[in-house]
Each structure stands twice: as C-alpha cells, then as structure tokens.
mmCIF file of N, CA and C in Angstrom:
data_model
loop_
_atom_site.group_PDB
_atom_site.id
_atom_site.type_symbol
_atom_site.label_atom_id
_atom_site.label_comp_id
_atom_site.label_asym_id
_atom_site.label_seq_id
_atom_site.Cartn_x
_atom_site.Cartn_y
_atom_site.Cartn_z
ATOM 1 N N UNK A 1 64.774 93.854 42.170
ATOM 2 C CA UNK A 1 64.650 93.498 43.645
ATOM 3 C C UNK A 1 65.856 92.566 44.112
ATOM 4 N N UNK A 2 66.417 92.898 45.246
ATOM 5 C CA UNK A 2 67.505 92.082 45.788
ATOM 6 C C UNK A 2 66.994 90.689 46.176
ATOM 7 N N UNK A 3 67.498 89.667 45.620
ATOM 8 C CA UNK A 3 67.077 88.363 46.069
ATOM 9 C C UNK A 3 68.188 87.747 47.024
ATOM 10 N N UNK A 4 69.441 88.178 47.036
ATOM 11 C CA UNK A 4 70.421 87.622 47.905
ATOM 12 C C UNK A 4 71.723 88.619 48.002
ATOM 13 N N UNK A 5 72.314 88.504 49.023
ATOM 14 C CA UNK A 5 73.475 89.391 49.377
ATOM 15 C C UNK A 5 74.487 88.467 49.982
ATOM 16 N N UNK A 6 75.819 88.742 49.509
ATOM 17 C CA UNK A 6 76.807 87.971 50.118
ATOM 18 C C UNK A 6 78.199 88.883 50.074
ATOM 19 N N UNK A 7 78.865 88.610 51.210
ATOM 20 C CA UNK A 7 80.046 89.409 51.412
ATOM 21 C C UNK A 7 81.167 88.554 52.112
ATOM 22 N N UNK A 8 82.265 88.393 51.498
ATOM 23 C CA UNK A 8 83.368 87.602 52.069
ATOM 24 C C UNK A 8 84.765 88.272 52.135
ATOM 25 N N UNK A 9 85.351 87.837 53.252
ATOM 26 C CA UNK A 9 86.939 88.512 53.365
ATOM 27 C C UNK A 9 87.788 87.367 53.660
ATOM 28 N N UNK A 10 88.953 87.416 52.930
ATOM 29 C CA UNK A 10 89.902 86.279 53.027
ATOM 30 C C UNK A 10 91.309 86.766 53.212
ATOM 31 N N UNK A 11 92.146 86.160 53.999
ATOM 32 C CA UNK A 11 93.532 86.672 54.016
ATOM 33 C C UNK A 11 94.268 85.968 52.819
ATOM 34 N N UNK A 12 94.989 86.714 52.272
ATOM 35 C CA UNK A 12 95.776 86.316 51.125
ATOM 36 C C UNK A 12 96.751 85.334 51.464
ATOM 37 N N UNK A 13 97.418 85.483 52.681
ATOM 38 C CA UNK A 13 98.442 84.536 53.259
ATOM 39 C C UNK A 13 97.777 83.263 53.452
ATOM 40 N N UNK A 14 96.595 83.114 53.872
ATOM 41 C CA UNK A 14 95.784 81.828 53.940
ATOM 42 C C UNK A 14 95.760 80.987 52.562
ATOM 43 N N UNK A 15 95.557 81.813 51.676
ATOM 44 C CA UNK A 15 95.439 81.151 50.287
ATOM 45 C C UNK A 15 96.903 80.912 49.745
ATOM 46 N N UNK A 16 97.851 81.586 50.137
ATOM 47 C CA UNK A 16 99.173 81.294 49.653
ATOM 48 C C UNK A 16 99.618 79.953 50.371
ATOM 49 N N UNK A 17 99.320 79.905 51.734
ATOM 50 C CA UNK A 17 99.568 78.543 52.426
ATOM 51 C C UNK A 17 98.938 77.412 51.747
ATOM 52 N N UNK A 18 97.730 77.644 51.481
ATOM 53 C CA UNK A 18 96.966 76.333 50.822
ATOM 54 C C UNK A 18 97.638 76.096 49.536
ATOM 55 N N UNK A 19 97.884 76.995 48.730
ATOM 56 C CA UNK A 19 98.710 76.811 47.450
ATOM 57 C C UNK A 19 100.080 76.101 47.824
ATOM 58 N N UNK A 20 100.686 76.558 48.610
ATOM 59 C CA UNK A 20 102.050 75.942 49.119
ATOM 60 C C UNK A 20 102.005 74.609 49.519
ATOM 61 N N UNK A 21 100.810 74.432 50.315
ATOM 62 C CA UNK A 21 100.704 73.023 50.967
ATOM 63 C C UNK A 21 100.044 71.905 49.908
ATOM 64 N N UNK A 22 99.131 72.391 49.089
ATOM 65 C CA UNK A 22 98.348 71.397 48.389
ATOM 66 C C UNK A 22 98.592 71.685 46.914
ATOM 67 N N UNK A 23 99.191 72.925 46.424
ATOM 68 C CA UNK A 23 99.433 73.064 45.094
ATOM 69 C C UNK A 23 98.278 72.971 44.037
ATOM 70 N N UNK A 24 98.576 72.212 43.033
ATOM 71 C CA UNK A 24 97.613 72.020 41.958
ATOM 72 C C UNK A 24 96.345 71.337 42.426
ATOM 73 N N UNK A 25 96.471 70.491 43.437
ATOM 74 C CA UNK A 25 95.206 69.797 44.017
ATOM 75 C C UNK A 25 94.217 70.793 44.430
ATOM 76 N N UNK A 26 94.750 71.790 45.208
ATOM 77 C CA UNK A 26 93.781 72.893 45.745
ATOM 78 C C UNK A 26 93.283 73.762 44.595
ATOM 79 N N UNK A 27 94.154 74.222 43.735
ATOM 80 C CA UNK A 27 93.849 75.073 42.721
ATOM 81 C C UNK A 27 92.812 74.411 41.787
ATOM 82 N N UNK A 28 93.042 73.170 41.448
ATOM 83 C CA UNK A 28 92.189 72.409 40.524
ATOM 84 C C UNK A 28 90.724 72.231 41.105
ATOM 85 N N UNK A 29 90.659 71.991 42.491
ATOM 86 C CA UNK A 29 89.492 71.649 43.027
ATOM 87 C C UNK A 29 88.553 72.911 43.200
ATOM 88 N N UNK A 30 89.327 74.097 43.370
ATOM 89 C CA UNK A 30 88.438 75.343 43.785
ATOM 90 C C UNK A 30 88.127 76.239 42.469
ATOM 91 N N UNK A 31 89.163 76.220 41.442
ATOM 92 C CA UNK A 31 89.176 77.096 40.440
ATOM 93 C C UNK A 31 88.972 76.404 39.024
ATOM 94 N N UNK A 32 88.308 77.020 38.032
ATOM 95 C CA UNK A 32 88.263 76.467 36.737
ATOM 96 C C UNK A 32 89.466 76.861 36.018
ATOM 97 N N UNK A 33 89.698 76.108 34.908
ATOM 98 C CA UNK A 33 90.809 76.407 34.057
ATOM 99 C C UNK A 33 90.941 77.982 33.670
ATOM 100 N N UNK A 34 89.791 78.589 33.291
ATOM 101 C CA UNK A 34 89.843 80.085 32.928
ATOM 102 C C UNK A 34 90.255 80.804 34.097
ATOM 103 N N UNK A 35 89.733 80.510 35.405
ATOM 104 C CA UNK A 35 90.101 81.251 36.525
ATOM 105 C C UNK A 35 91.627 81.218 36.766
ATOM 106 N N UNK A 36 91.984 79.937 36.698
ATOM 107 C CA UNK A 36 93.597 79.740 36.820
ATOM 108 C C UNK A 36 94.343 80.640 35.935
ATOM 109 N N UNK A 37 93.996 80.541 34.731
ATOM 110 C CA UNK A 37 94.712 81.283 33.603
ATOM 111 C C UNK A 37 94.767 82.803 33.939
ATOM 112 N N UNK A 38 93.599 83.263 34.409
ATOM 113 C CA UNK A 38 93.550 84.674 34.723
ATOM 114 C C UNK A 38 94.569 85.004 35.775
ATOM 115 N N UNK A 39 94.449 84.148 36.956
ATOM 116 C CA UNK A 39 95.250 84.543 38.125
ATOM 117 C C UNK A 39 96.803 84.220 37.897
ATOM 118 N N UNK A 40 97.008 83.206 37.137
ATOM 119 C CA UNK A 40 98.469 82.902 36.924
ATOM 120 C C UNK A 40 99.106 83.873 35.955
ATOM 121 N N UNK A 41 98.370 84.799 35.247
ATOM 122 C CA UNK A 41 98.902 85.830 34.481
ATOM 123 C C UNK A 41 99.574 87.030 35.263
ATOM 124 N N UNK A 42 99.144 87.057 36.594
ATOM 125 C CA UNK A 42 99.500 88.201 37.356
ATOM 126 C C UNK A 42 100.791 87.798 38.153
ATOM 127 N N UNK A 43 101.502 88.784 38.443
ATOM 128 C CA UNK A 43 102.757 88.617 39.316
ATOM 129 C C UNK A 43 102.534 88.061 40.687
ATOM 130 N N UNK A 44 101.449 88.811 41.343
ATOM 131 C CA UNK A 44 100.970 88.438 42.618
ATOM 132 C C UNK A 44 99.707 87.494 42.475
ATOM 133 N N UNK A 45 99.772 86.302 41.930
ATOM 134 C CA UNK A 45 98.775 85.377 41.691
ATOM 135 C C UNK A 45 97.959 85.195 42.814
ATOM 136 N N UNK A 46 98.564 84.986 44.104
ATOM 137 C CA UNK A 46 97.746 84.718 45.259
ATOM 138 C C UNK A 46 96.657 85.691 45.598
ATOM 139 N N UNK A 47 96.990 87.076 45.244
ATOM 140 C CA UNK A 47 95.942 88.054 45.518
ATOM 141 C C UNK A 47 94.755 87.875 44.696
ATOM 142 N N UNK A 48 94.947 87.408 43.469
ATOM 143 C CA UNK A 48 93.784 87.153 42.486
ATOM 144 C C UNK A 48 93.008 85.769 42.952
ATOM 145 N N UNK A 49 93.770 84.872 43.325
ATOM 146 C CA UNK A 49 93.005 83.581 43.800
ATOM 147 C C UNK A 49 92.338 83.868 45.036
ATOM 148 N N UNK A 50 92.834 84.742 45.948
ATOM 149 C CA UNK A 50 92.152 84.995 47.039
ATOM 150 C C UNK A 50 90.794 85.817 46.937
ATOM 151 N N UNK A 51 90.982 86.761 45.915
ATOM 152 C CA UNK A 51 89.797 87.599 45.517
ATOM 153 C C UNK A 51 88.684 86.744 45.057
ATOM 154 N N UNK A 52 89.215 85.872 44.078
ATOM 155 C CA UNK A 52 88.094 84.818 43.426
ATOM 156 C C UNK A 52 87.536 83.812 44.458
ATOM 157 N N UNK A 53 88.369 83.353 45.367
ATOM 158 C CA UNK A 53 87.909 82.496 46.462
ATOM 159 C C UNK A 53 86.915 83.307 47.347
ATOM 160 N N UNK A 54 87.030 84.485 47.642
ATOM 161 C CA UNK A 54 86.216 85.378 48.430
ATOM 162 C C UNK A 54 84.966 85.503 47.552
ATOM 163 N N UNK A 55 85.064 85.669 46.261
ATOM 164 C CA UNK A 55 83.771 85.768 45.476
ATOM 165 C C UNK A 55 83.063 84.583 45.425
ATOM 166 N N UNK A 56 83.674 83.416 45.456
ATOM 167 C CA UNK A 56 82.818 82.127 45.521
ATOM 168 C C UNK A 56 82.069 82.097 46.780
ATOM 169 N N UNK A 57 82.662 82.390 47.773
ATOM 170 C CA UNK A 57 82.159 82.349 49.225
ATOM 171 C C UNK A 57 80.952 83.328 49.212
ATOM 172 N N UNK A 58 81.205 84.671 48.674
ATOM 173 C CA UNK A 58 80.019 85.561 48.655
ATOM 174 C C UNK A 58 78.888 85.062 47.805
ATOM 175 N N UNK A 59 79.095 84.435 46.684
ATOM 176 C CA UNK A 59 78.101 84.009 45.789
ATOM 177 C C UNK A 59 77.345 83.007 46.547
ATOM 178 N N UNK A 60 78.082 81.967 47.194
ATOM 179 C CA UNK A 60 77.381 80.866 48.005
ATOM 180 C C UNK A 60 76.418 81.500 49.030
ATOM 181 N N UNK A 61 76.873 82.544 49.744
ATOM 182 C CA UNK A 61 76.039 83.213 50.681
ATOM 183 C C UNK A 61 74.765 83.972 50.064
ATOM 184 N N UNK A 62 75.092 84.500 48.891
ATOM 185 C CA UNK A 62 73.829 85.150 48.189
ATOM 186 C C UNK A 62 72.811 84.297 47.739
ATOM 187 N N UNK A 63 73.338 82.944 47.432
ATOM 188 C CA UNK A 63 72.423 81.920 46.903
ATOM 189 C C UNK A 63 71.873 80.992 48.046
ATOM 190 N N UNK A 64 72.217 81.263 49.206
ATOM 191 C CA UNK A 64 71.903 80.405 50.518
ATOM 192 C C UNK A 64 72.366 79.090 50.441
ATOM 193 N N UNK A 65 73.672 79.086 49.991
ATOM 194 C CA UNK A 65 74.578 77.813 49.901
ATOM 195 C C UNK A 65 73.634 76.545 49.362
ATOM 196 N N UNK A 66 73.516 76.466 48.157
ATOM 197 C CA UNK A 66 72.697 75.491 47.464
ATOM 198 C C UNK A 66 73.428 74.004 47.959
ATOM 199 N N UNK A 67 72.592 73.120 48.103
ATOM 200 C CA UNK A 67 72.995 71.649 48.505
ATOM 201 C C UNK A 67 73.660 70.980 47.161
ATOM 202 N N UNK A 68 74.694 70.316 47.436
ATOM 203 C CA UNK A 68 75.445 69.619 46.228
ATOM 204 C C UNK A 68 76.078 70.378 45.292
ATOM 205 N N UNK A 69 76.340 71.586 45.704
ATOM 206 C CA UNK A 69 77.065 72.558 44.893
ATOM 207 C C UNK A 69 78.576 72.107 44.764
ATOM 208 N N UNK A 70 79.275 72.260 43.570
ATOM 209 C CA UNK A 70 80.661 72.113 43.488
ATOM 210 C C UNK A 70 81.341 73.448 43.030
ATOM 211 N N UNK A 71 82.614 73.572 43.471
ATOM 212 C CA UNK A 71 83.159 74.943 43.448
ATOM 213 C C UNK A 71 83.274 75.330 41.857
ATOM 214 N N UNK A 72 83.326 74.363 40.873
ATOM 215 C CA UNK A 72 83.533 74.739 39.543
ATOM 216 C C UNK A 72 82.221 75.418 38.921
ATOM 217 N N UNK A 73 81.006 75.156 39.743
ATOM 218 C CA UNK A 73 79.753 75.717 39.276
ATOM 219 C C UNK A 73 79.629 77.253 39.614
ATOM 220 N N UNK A 74 80.674 77.748 40.311
ATOM 221 C CA UNK A 74 80.608 79.211 40.606
ATOM 222 C C UNK A 74 81.993 79.724 39.767
ATOM 223 N N UNK A 75 81.817 80.485 38.728
ATOM 224 C CA UNK A 75 82.937 80.863 37.806
ATOM 225 C C UNK A 75 83.080 82.411 37.904
ATOM 226 N N UNK A 76 84.236 82.905 38.126
ATOM 227 C CA UNK A 76 84.476 84.390 37.967
ATOM 228 C C UNK A 76 85.271 84.635 36.857
ATOM 229 N N UNK A 77 84.711 85.401 35.918
ATOM 230 C CA UNK A 77 85.325 85.781 34.704
ATOM 231 C C UNK A 77 85.721 87.282 34.691
ATOM 232 N N UNK A 78 86.473 87.757 33.671
ATOM 233 C CA UNK A 78 86.733 89.111 33.487
ATOM 234 C C UNK A 78 86.043 89.562 32.258
ATOM 235 N N UNK A 79 85.201 90.455 32.404
ATOM 236 C CA UNK A 79 84.583 91.160 31.102
ATOM 237 C C UNK A 79 85.701 91.821 30.406
ATOM 238 N N UNK A 80 85.404 92.093 29.047
ATOM 239 C CA UNK A 80 86.472 92.847 28.164
ATOM 240 C C UNK A 80 86.997 93.992 28.865
ATOM 241 N N UNK A 81 86.178 94.848 29.631
ATOM 242 C CA UNK A 81 86.568 96.045 30.205
ATOM 243 C C UNK A 81 87.130 95.800 31.614
ATOM 244 N N UNK A 82 87.390 94.500 32.073
ATOM 245 C CA UNK A 82 88.010 94.281 33.313
ATOM 246 C C UNK A 82 87.210 94.007 34.414
ATOM 247 N N UNK A 83 85.767 94.257 34.304
ATOM 248 C CA UNK A 83 84.928 94.006 35.521
ATOM 249 C C UNK A 83 84.682 92.609 35.652
ATOM 250 N N UNK A 84 84.670 92.126 36.966
ATOM 251 C CA UNK A 84 84.485 90.716 37.341
ATOM 252 C C UNK A 84 83.040 90.284 36.919
ATOM 253 N N UNK A 85 82.770 89.223 36.336
ATOM 254 C CA UNK A 85 81.434 88.712 36.062
ATOM 255 C C UNK A 85 81.216 87.284 36.723
ATOM 256 N N UNK A 86 79.960 87.079 37.015
ATOM 257 C CA UNK A 86 79.682 85.691 37.820
ATOM 258 C C UNK A 86 79.011 84.902 36.508
ATOM 259 N N UNK A 87 79.419 83.674 36.426
ATOM 260 C CA UNK A 87 78.937 82.840 35.495
ATOM 261 C C UNK A 87 78.537 81.479 36.369
ATOM 262 N N UNK A 88 77.328 80.995 36.308
ATOM 263 C CA UNK A 88 76.996 79.976 37.093
ATOM 264 C C UNK A 88 76.538 78.749 36.287
ATOM 265 N N UNK A 89 76.968 77.558 36.719
ATOM 266 C CA UNK A 89 76.743 76.234 36.029
ATOM 267 C C UNK A 89 75.976 75.298 36.943
ATOM 268 N N UNK A 90 75.341 74.285 36.417
ATOM 269 C CA UNK A 90 74.795 73.117 37.223
ATOM 270 C C UNK A 90 74.012 73.609 38.314
ATOM 271 N N UNK A 91 74.234 72.960 39.524
ATOM 272 C CA UNK A 91 73.327 73.322 40.650
ATOM 273 C C UNK A 91 73.260 74.876 41.095
ATOM 274 N N UNK A 92 74.325 75.533 40.827
ATOM 275 C CA UNK A 92 74.295 76.958 41.166
ATOM 276 C C UNK A 92 73.356 77.689 40.206
ATOM 277 N N UNK A 93 73.416 77.284 39.021
ATOM 278 C CA UNK A 93 72.267 77.951 38.110
ATOM 279 C C UNK A 93 71.003 77.650 38.446
ATOM 280 N N UNK A 94 70.794 76.339 38.904
ATOM 281 C CA UNK A 94 69.376 76.043 39.198
ATOM 282 C C UNK A 94 69.003 76.795 40.448
ATOM 283 N N UNK A 95 69.991 76.738 41.536
ATOM 284 C CA UNK A 95 69.603 77.484 42.829
ATOM 285 C C UNK A 95 69.130 78.996 42.432
ATOM 286 N N UNK A 96 70.027 79.539 41.573
ATOM 287 C CA UNK A 96 69.784 81.105 41.259
ATOM 288 C C UNK A 96 68.364 81.246 40.637
ATOM 289 N N UNK A 97 68.140 80.287 39.696
ATOM 290 C CA UNK A 97 66.769 80.393 39.039
ATOM 291 C C UNK A 97 65.702 80.168 40.046
ATOM 292 N N UNK A 98 65.813 79.243 40.943
ATOM 293 C CA UNK A 98 64.860 78.844 41.908
ATOM 294 C C UNK A 98 64.474 80.055 42.890
ATOM 295 N N UNK A 99 65.645 80.861 43.118
ATOM 296 C CA UNK A 99 65.434 82.104 43.918
ATOM 297 C C UNK A 99 65.085 83.291 43.244
ATOM 298 N N UNK A 100 64.846 83.082 41.861
ATOM 299 C CA UNK A 100 64.402 84.172 41.040
ATOM 300 C C UNK A 100 65.412 85.257 40.553
ATOM 301 N N UNK A 101 66.740 84.687 40.666
ATOM 302 C CA UNK A 101 67.832 85.496 40.307
ATOM 303 C C UNK A 101 68.026 85.769 38.879
ATOM 304 N N UNK A 102 68.028 86.907 38.301
ATOM 305 C CA UNK A 102 68.228 87.162 36.856
ATOM 306 C C UNK A 102 69.663 87.846 36.488
ATOM 307 N N UNK A 103 70.252 88.356 37.598
ATOM 308 C CA UNK A 103 71.667 88.951 37.405
ATOM 309 C C UNK A 103 72.319 88.910 38.615
ATOM 310 N N UNK A 104 73.656 88.875 38.576
ATOM 311 C CA UNK A 104 74.501 88.820 39.779
ATOM 312 C C UNK A 104 75.489 90.004 39.573
ATOM 313 N N UNK A 105 75.572 90.942 40.534
ATOM 314 C CA UNK A 105 76.641 91.961 40.559
ATOM 315 C C UNK A 105 77.822 91.449 41.468
ATOM 316 N N UNK A 106 78.988 91.701 41.052
ATOM 317 C CA UNK A 106 80.148 91.443 41.870
ATOM 318 C C UNK A 106 81.057 92.355 41.902
ATOM 319 N N UNK A 107 81.721 92.701 42.971
ATOM 320 C CA UNK A 107 82.763 93.455 43.100
ATOM 321 C C UNK A 107 83.974 92.845 43.996
ATOM 322 N N UNK A 108 85.146 93.029 43.537
ATOM 323 C CA UNK A 108 86.360 92.465 44.209
ATOM 324 C C UNK A 108 87.295 93.421 44.630
ATOM 325 N N UNK A 109 88.103 93.408 45.756
ATOM 326 C CA UNK A 109 89.103 94.222 46.064
ATOM 327 C C UNK A 109 90.254 93.390 46.881
ATOM 328 N N UNK A 110 91.481 93.935 46.841
ATOM 329 C CA UNK A 110 92.505 93.400 47.738
ATOM 330 C C UNK A 110 93.470 94.416 48.189
ATOM 331 N N UNK A 111 93.878 94.508 49.291
ATOM 332 C CA UNK A 111 94.979 95.421 49.930
ATOM 333 C C UNK A 111 95.637 94.782 50.955
ATOM 334 N N UNK A 112 97.027 94.827 50.867
ATOM 335 C CA UNK A 112 97.777 94.187 51.845
ATOM 336 C C UNK A 112 97.541 92.637 51.915
ATOM 337 N N UNK A 113 97.218 92.186 52.993
ATOM 338 C CA UNK A 113 96.854 90.797 53.188
ATOM 339 C C UNK A 113 95.428 90.399 53.103
ATOM 340 N N UNK A 114 94.546 91.127 52.588
ATOM 341 C CA UNK A 114 93.151 90.948 52.605
ATOM 342 C C UNK A 114 92.585 90.979 51.131
ATOM 343 N N UNK A 115 91.649 90.160 50.750
ATOM 344 C CA UNK A 115 90.912 90.301 49.666
ATOM 345 C C UNK A 115 89.376 90.167 50.035
ATOM 346 N N UNK A 116 88.636 90.826 49.369
ATOM 347 C CA UNK A 116 87.201 90.877 49.610
ATOM 348 C C UNK A 116 86.267 90.687 48.387
ATOM 349 N N UNK A 117 85.282 90.290 48.653
ATOM 350 C CA UNK A 117 84.137 90.315 47.443
ATOM 351 C C UNK A 117 82.761 90.640 48.103
ATOM 352 N N UNK A 118 81.984 91.184 47.267
ATOM 353 C CA UNK A 118 80.649 91.455 47.584
ATOM 354 C C UNK A 118 79.681 91.179 46.320
ATOM 355 N N UNK A 119 78.714 90.471 46.729
ATOM 356 C CA UNK A 119 77.695 89.986 45.578
ATOM 357 C C UNK A 119 76.344 90.449 45.918
ATOM 358 N N UNK A 120 75.676 91.013 44.873
ATOM 359 C CA UNK A 120 74.254 91.295 44.971
ATOM 360 C C UNK A 120 73.489 90.637 43.929
ATOM 361 N N UNK A 121 72.644 89.644 44.283
ATOM 362 C CA UNK A 121 71.901 88.919 43.333
ATOM 363 C C UNK A 121 70.417 89.429 43.300
ATOM 364 N N UNK A 122 70.210 89.846 42.026
ATOM 365 C CA UNK A 122 69.064 90.620 41.582
ATOM 366 C C UNK A 122 68.089 89.835 40.906
ATOM 367 N N UNK A 123 66.656 90.167 41.121
ATOM 368 C CA UNK A 123 65.729 89.388 40.383
ATOM 369 C C UNK A 123 64.426 90.070 40.231
#
C-alpha cells in the first residue's frame, strides 16, 4: 500500500549557484559525506548534487515533512547495481515508522538544466 508520494524538480544551475556562493558550507549542511563522495566522483558533480537534493525534497513530501528533521537524516546511496537507495536516520526514520512505511522506492533523472526525483513510500 502506498503511504506517501513525493516528486521534486530542481534546476541544476540553482545548485551550481549555491555551491559557488556557499561552497562546502552548503554541501556539508545538505549532503552526507557518502553523498558528497559519490557526487564529487563525477565530472558534472552539480547534476548529481541536484538530483540528490531533489530526492531529499521528494522524500520530505512523501513523509509529510516531519518536524525537526535535519538534511543528513535523509541519505541517498547507490546500490551495487547503481540504483539509488533511500536510507533514513533519526527523526526521518521515526516519521517513516509512524506512517507505516516499510520501504521507499526512488528514481532520479537529469537532463540539460533539470534534475528530478520521485519517491514512493510503501507500507
């Protein structure tokens, strides 16, 4: 049964501007060290940061934006086969449990100046 649904669209240039303006301060606030390592491995890192930012926003929507949540509690990892996976920590994990969420499906995409993510929270 679907417990939550989230969709988000981000312009890659917006993320590039934020990185240019705030640098590591922005990246450290929003992304975990594992997420940063993944994105920084790619030639067009901003695309990957934008997709993961969109994923975090989509996860928030699917979980009805839990109060007191911190960005690092929403983590996007890559499975061995390359699929994106959602890992929840802290308040995010509590919110998912309270909603009856047992799994979260995530898809990411980017094209030109857009990055998008869609999340289905199942339970």
